[in-house]
Short mmCIF file of N, CA, C and O in Angstrom, two decimals:
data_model
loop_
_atom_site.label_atom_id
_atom_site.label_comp_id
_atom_site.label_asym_id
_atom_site.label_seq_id
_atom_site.Cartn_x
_atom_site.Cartn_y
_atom_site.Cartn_z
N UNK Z 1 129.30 45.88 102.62
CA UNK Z 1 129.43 47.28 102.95
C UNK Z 1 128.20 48.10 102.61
O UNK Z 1 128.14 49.32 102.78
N UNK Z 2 127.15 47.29 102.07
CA UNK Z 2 125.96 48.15 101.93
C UNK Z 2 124.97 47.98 103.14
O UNK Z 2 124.93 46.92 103.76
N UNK Z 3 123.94 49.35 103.55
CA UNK Z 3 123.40 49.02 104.53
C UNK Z 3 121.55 48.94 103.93
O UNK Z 3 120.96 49.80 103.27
N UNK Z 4 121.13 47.87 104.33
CA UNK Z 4 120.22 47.44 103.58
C UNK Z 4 118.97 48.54 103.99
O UNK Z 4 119.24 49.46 104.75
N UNK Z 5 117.82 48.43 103.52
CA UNK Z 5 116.76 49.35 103.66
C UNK Z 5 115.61 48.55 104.37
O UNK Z 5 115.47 47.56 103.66
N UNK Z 6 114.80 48.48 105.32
CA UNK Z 6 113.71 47.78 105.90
C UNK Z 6 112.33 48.34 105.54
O UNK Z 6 111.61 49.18 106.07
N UNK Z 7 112.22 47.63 104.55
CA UNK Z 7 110.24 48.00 103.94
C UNK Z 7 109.15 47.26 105.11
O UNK Z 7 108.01 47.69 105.28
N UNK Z 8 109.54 46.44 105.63
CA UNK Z 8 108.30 45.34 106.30
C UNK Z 8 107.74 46.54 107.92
O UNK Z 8 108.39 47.48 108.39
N UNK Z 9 106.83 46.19 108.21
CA UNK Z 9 106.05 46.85 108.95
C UNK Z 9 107.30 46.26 110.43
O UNK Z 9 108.04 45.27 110.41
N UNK Z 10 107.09 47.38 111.67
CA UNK Z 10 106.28 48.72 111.37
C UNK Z 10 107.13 49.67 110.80
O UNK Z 10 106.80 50.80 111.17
N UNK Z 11 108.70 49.66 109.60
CA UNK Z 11 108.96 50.68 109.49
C UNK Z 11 108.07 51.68 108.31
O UNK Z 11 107.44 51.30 107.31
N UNK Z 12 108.25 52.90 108.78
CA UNK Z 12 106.88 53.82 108.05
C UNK Z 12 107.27 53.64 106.20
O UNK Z 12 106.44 54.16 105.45
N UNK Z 13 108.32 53.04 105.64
CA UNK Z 13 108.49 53.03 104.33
C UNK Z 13 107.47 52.12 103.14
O UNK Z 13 107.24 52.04 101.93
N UNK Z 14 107.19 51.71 104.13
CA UNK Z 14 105.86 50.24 103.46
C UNK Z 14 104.25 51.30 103.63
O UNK Z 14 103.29 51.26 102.85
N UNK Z 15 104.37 52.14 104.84
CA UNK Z 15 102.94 52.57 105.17
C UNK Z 15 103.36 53.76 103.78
O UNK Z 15 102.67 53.71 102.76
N UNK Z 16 104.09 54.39 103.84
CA UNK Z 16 104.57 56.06 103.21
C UNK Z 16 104.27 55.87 101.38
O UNK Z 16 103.96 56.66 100.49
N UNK Z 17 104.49 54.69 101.44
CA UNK Z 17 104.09 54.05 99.76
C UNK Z 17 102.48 53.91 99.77
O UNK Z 17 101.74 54.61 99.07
N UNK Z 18 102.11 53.07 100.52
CA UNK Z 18 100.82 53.34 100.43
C UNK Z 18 99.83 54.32 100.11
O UNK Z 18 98.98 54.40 99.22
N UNK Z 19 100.27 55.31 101.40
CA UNK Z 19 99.87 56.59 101.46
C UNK Z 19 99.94 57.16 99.74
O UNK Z 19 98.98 57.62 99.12
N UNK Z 20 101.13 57.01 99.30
CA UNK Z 20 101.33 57.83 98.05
C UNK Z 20 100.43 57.29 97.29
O UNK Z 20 99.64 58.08 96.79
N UNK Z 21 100.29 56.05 97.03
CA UNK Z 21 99.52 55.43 95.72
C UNK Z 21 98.36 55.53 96.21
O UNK Z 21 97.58 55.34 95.28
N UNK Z 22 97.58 55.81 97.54
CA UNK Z 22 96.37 56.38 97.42
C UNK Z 22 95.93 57.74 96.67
O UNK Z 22 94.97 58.07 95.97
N UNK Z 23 97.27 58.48 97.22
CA UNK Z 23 97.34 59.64 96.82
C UNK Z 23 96.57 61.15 97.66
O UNK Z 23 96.29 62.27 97.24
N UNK Z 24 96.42 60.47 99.07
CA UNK Z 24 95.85 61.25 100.27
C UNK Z 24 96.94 61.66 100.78
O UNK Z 24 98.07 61.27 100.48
N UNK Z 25 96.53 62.72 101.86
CA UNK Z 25 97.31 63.37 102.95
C UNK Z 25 97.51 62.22 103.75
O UNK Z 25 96.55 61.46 103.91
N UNK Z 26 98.25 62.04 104.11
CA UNK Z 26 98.76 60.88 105.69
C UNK Z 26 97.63 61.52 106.76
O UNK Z 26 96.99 60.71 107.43
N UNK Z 27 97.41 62.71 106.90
CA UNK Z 27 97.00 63.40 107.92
C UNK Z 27 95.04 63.01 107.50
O UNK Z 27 94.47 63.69 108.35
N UNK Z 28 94.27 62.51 106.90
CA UNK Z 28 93.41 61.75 106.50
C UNK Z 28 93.43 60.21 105.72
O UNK Z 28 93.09 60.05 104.55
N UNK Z 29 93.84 59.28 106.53
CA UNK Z 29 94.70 58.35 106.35
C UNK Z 29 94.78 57.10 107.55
O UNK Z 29 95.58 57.28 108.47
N UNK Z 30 94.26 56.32 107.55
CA UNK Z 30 93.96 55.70 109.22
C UNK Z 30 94.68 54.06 108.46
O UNK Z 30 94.40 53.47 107.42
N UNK Z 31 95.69 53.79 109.57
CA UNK Z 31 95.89 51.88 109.07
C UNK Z 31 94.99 51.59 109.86
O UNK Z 31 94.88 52.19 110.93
N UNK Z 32 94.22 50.65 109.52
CA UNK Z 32 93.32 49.68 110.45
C UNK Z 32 94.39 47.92 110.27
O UNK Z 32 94.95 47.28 109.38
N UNK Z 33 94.18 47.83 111.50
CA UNK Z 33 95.13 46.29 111.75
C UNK Z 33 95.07 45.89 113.12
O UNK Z 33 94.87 46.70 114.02
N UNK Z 34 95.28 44.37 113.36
CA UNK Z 34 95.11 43.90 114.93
C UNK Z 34 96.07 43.53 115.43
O UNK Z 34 96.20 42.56 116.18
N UNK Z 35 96.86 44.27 115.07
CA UNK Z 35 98.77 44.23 115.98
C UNK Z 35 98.89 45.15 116.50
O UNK Z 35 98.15 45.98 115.97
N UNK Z 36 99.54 45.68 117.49
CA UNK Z 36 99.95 46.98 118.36
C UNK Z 36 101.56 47.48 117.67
O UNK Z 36 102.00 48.51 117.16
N UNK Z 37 102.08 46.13 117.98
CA UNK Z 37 103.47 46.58 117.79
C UNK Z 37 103.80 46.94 116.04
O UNK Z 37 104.58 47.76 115.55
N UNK Z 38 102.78 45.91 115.34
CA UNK Z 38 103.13 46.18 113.58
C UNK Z 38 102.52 47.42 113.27
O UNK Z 38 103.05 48.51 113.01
N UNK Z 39 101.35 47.09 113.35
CA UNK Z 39 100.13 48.12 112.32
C UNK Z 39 100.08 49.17 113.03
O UNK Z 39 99.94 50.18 112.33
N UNK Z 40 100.14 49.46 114.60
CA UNK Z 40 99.85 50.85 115.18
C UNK Z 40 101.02 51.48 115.26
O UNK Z 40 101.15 52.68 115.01
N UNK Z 41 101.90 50.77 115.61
CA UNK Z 41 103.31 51.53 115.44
C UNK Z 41 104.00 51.89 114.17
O UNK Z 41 104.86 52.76 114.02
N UNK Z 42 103.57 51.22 113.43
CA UNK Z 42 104.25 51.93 112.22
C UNK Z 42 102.88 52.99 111.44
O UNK Z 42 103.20 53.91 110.68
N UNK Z 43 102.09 52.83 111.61
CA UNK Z 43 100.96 53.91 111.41
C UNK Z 43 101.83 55.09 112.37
O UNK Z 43 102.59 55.94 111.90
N UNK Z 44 101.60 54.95 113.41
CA UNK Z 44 102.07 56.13 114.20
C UNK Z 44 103.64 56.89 113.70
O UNK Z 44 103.81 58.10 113.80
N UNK Z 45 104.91 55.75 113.05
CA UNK Z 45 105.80 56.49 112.74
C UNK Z 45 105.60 56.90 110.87
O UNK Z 45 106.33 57.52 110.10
N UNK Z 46 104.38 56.25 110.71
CA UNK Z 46 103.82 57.22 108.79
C UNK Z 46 103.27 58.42 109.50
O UNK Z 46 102.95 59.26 108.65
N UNK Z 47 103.07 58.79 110.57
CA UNK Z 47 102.04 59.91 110.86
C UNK Z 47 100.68 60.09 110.47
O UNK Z 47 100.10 61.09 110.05
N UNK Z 48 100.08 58.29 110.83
CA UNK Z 48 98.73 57.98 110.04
C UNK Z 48 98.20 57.98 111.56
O UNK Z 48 98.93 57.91 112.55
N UNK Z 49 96.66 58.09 111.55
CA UNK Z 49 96.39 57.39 112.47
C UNK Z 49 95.68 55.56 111.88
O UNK Z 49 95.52 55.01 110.80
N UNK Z 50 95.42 55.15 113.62
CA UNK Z 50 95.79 54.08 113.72
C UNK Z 50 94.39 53.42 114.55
O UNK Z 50 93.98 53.76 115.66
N UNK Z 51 93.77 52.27 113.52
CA UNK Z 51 92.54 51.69 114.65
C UNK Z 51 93.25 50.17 114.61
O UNK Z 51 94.16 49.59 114.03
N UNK Z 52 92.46 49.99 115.37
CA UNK Z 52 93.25 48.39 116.23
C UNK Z 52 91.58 48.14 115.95
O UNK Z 52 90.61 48.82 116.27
N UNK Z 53 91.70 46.65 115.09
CA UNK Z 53 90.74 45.55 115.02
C UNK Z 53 90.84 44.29 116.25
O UNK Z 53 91.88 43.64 116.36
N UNK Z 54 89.93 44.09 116.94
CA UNK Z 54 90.24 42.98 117.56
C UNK Z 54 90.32 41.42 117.67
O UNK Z 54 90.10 40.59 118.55
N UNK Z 55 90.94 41.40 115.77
CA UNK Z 55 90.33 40.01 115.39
C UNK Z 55 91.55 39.29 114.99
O UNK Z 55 91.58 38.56 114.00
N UNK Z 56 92.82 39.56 115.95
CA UNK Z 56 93.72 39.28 116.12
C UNK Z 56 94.74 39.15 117.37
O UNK Z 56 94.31 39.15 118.52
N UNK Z 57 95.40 39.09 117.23
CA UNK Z 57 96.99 38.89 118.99
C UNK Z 57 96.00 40.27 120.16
O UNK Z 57 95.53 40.17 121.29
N UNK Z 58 96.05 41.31 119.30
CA UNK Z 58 95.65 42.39 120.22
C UNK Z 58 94.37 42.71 120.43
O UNK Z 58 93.61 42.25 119.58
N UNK Z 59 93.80 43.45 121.42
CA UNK Z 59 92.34 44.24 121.90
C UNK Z 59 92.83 44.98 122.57
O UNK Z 59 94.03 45.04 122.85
N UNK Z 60 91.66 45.90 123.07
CA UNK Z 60 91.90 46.71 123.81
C UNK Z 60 92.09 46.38 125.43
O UNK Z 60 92.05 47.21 126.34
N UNK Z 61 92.24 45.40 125.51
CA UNK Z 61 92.74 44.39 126.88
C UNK Z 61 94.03 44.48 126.93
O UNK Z 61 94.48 44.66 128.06
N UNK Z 62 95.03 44.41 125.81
CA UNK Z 62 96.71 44.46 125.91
C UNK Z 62 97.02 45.98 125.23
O UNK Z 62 98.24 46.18 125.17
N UNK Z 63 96.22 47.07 124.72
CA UNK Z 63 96.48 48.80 124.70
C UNK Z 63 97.11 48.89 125.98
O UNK Z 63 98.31 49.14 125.87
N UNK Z 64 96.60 48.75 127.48
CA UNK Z 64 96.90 49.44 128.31
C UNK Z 64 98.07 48.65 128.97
O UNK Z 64 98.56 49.04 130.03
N UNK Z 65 98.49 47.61 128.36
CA UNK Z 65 99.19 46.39 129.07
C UNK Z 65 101.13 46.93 127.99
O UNK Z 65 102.20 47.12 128.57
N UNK Z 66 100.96 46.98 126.90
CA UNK Z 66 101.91 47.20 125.87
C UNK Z 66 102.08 48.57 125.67
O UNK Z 66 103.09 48.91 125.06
N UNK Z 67 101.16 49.59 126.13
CA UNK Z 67 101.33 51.33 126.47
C UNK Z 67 101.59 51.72 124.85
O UNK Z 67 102.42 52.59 124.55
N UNK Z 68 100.73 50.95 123.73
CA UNK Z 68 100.69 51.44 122.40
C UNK Z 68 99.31 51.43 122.38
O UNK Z 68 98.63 50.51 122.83
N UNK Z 69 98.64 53.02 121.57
CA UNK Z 69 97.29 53.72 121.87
C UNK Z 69 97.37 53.77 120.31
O UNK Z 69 98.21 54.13 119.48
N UNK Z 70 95.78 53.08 120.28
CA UNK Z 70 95.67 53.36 118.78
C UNK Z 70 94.54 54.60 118.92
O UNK Z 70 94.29 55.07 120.03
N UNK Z 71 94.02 54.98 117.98
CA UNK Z 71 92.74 56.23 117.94
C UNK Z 71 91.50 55.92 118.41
O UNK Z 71 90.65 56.63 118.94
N UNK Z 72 91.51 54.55 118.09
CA UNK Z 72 90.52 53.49 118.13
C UNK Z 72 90.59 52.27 117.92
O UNK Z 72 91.54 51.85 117.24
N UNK Z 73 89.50 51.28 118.48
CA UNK Z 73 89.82 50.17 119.56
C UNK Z 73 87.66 49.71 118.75
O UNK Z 73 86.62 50.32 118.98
N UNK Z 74 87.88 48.56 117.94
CA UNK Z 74 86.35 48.52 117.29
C UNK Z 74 86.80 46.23 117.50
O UNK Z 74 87.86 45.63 117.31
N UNK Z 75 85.94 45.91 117.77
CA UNK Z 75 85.71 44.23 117.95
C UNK Z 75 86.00 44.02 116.37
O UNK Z 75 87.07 43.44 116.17
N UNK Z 76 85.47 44.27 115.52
CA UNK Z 76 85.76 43.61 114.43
C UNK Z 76 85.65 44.52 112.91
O UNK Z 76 85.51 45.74 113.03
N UNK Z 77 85.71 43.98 111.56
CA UNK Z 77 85.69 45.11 111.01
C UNK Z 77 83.76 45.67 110.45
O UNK Z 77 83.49 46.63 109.72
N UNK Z 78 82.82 44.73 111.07
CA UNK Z 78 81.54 45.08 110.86
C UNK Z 78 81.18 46.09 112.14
O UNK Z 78 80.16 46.76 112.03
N UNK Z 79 81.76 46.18 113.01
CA UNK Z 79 81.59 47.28 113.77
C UNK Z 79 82.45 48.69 113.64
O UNK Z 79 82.09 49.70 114.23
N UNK Z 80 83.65 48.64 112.77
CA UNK Z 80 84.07 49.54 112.36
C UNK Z 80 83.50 50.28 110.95
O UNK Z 80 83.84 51.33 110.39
N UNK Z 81 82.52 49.30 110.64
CA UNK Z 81 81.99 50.11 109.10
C UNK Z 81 80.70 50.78 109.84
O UNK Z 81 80.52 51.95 109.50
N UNK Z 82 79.67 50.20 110.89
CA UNK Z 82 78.41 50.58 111.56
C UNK Z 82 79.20 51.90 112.24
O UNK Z 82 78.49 52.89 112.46
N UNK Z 83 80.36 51.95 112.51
CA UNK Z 83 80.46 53.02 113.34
C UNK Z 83 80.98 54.18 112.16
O UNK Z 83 80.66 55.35 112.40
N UNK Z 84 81.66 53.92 111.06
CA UNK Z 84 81.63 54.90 110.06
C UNK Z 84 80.25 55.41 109.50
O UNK Z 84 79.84 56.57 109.38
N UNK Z 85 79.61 54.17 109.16
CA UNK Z 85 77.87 54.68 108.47
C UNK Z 85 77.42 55.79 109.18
O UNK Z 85 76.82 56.72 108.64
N UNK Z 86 77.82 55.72 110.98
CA UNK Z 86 76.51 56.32 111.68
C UNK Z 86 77.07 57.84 111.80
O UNK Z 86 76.51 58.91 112.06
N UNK Z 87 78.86 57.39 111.39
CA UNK Z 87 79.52 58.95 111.97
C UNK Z 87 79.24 60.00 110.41
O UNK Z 87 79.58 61.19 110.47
N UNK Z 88 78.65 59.48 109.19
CA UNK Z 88 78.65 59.60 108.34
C UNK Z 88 77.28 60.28 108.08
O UNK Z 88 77.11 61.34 107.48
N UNK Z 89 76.37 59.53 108.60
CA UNK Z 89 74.68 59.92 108.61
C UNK Z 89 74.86 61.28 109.53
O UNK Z 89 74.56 62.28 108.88
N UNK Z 90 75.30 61.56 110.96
CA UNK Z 90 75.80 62.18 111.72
C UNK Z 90 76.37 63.90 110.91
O UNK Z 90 75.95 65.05 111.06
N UNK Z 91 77.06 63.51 110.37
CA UNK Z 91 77.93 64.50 109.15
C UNK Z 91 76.93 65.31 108.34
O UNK Z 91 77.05 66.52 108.12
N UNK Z 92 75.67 64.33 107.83
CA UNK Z 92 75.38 65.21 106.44
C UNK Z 92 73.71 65.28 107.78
O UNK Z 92 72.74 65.74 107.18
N UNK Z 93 73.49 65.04 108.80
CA UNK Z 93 72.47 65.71 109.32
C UNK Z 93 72.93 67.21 109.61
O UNK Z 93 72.21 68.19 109.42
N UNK Z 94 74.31 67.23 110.13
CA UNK Z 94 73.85 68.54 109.88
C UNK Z 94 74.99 68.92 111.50
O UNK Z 94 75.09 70.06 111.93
#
């Protein structure tokens, strides 16, 4: 007669803990992961956003195929740090 609770991805109770023990806003807060249905969808129901790595099941070849949109769509995670560095250098130019 008890109804159990679901922590495992994508429900947002596994992302919403996270969030806390970082101790950020959700609303500056991105899951990075290469699932559509786990990591972007339950990012999307924490109210995180959501980048899709492509070093897994998904790319941006099955986004438009499965109609789940992450923010961003990076090949691997050395192109997701080159693209933070540059958005970063970008920032403090000015």
């Amino acid at each position: 007669g008890v109804q159990a609770t679901v922590v495992g991805k994508p429900d947002p109770h596994l992302f919403r803990a996270a969030v806390a023990r970082l101790g950020r806003p959700a609303e500056q807060t991105a899951m990075i992961g290469d699932r559509l249905e786990t990591d972007v969808v339950g990012a999307r129901r924490a109210g995180l956003k959501a980048i899709l790595v492509e070093t897994g099941v998904d790319g941006a070849h099955t986004v438009a195929e499965k109609g789940i949109e992450p923010d961003a769509v990076f090949s691997d995670l050395r192109a997701l740090a080159a693209a933070w560095q540059e958005a970063i250098a970008r920032s403090e130019d000015g």
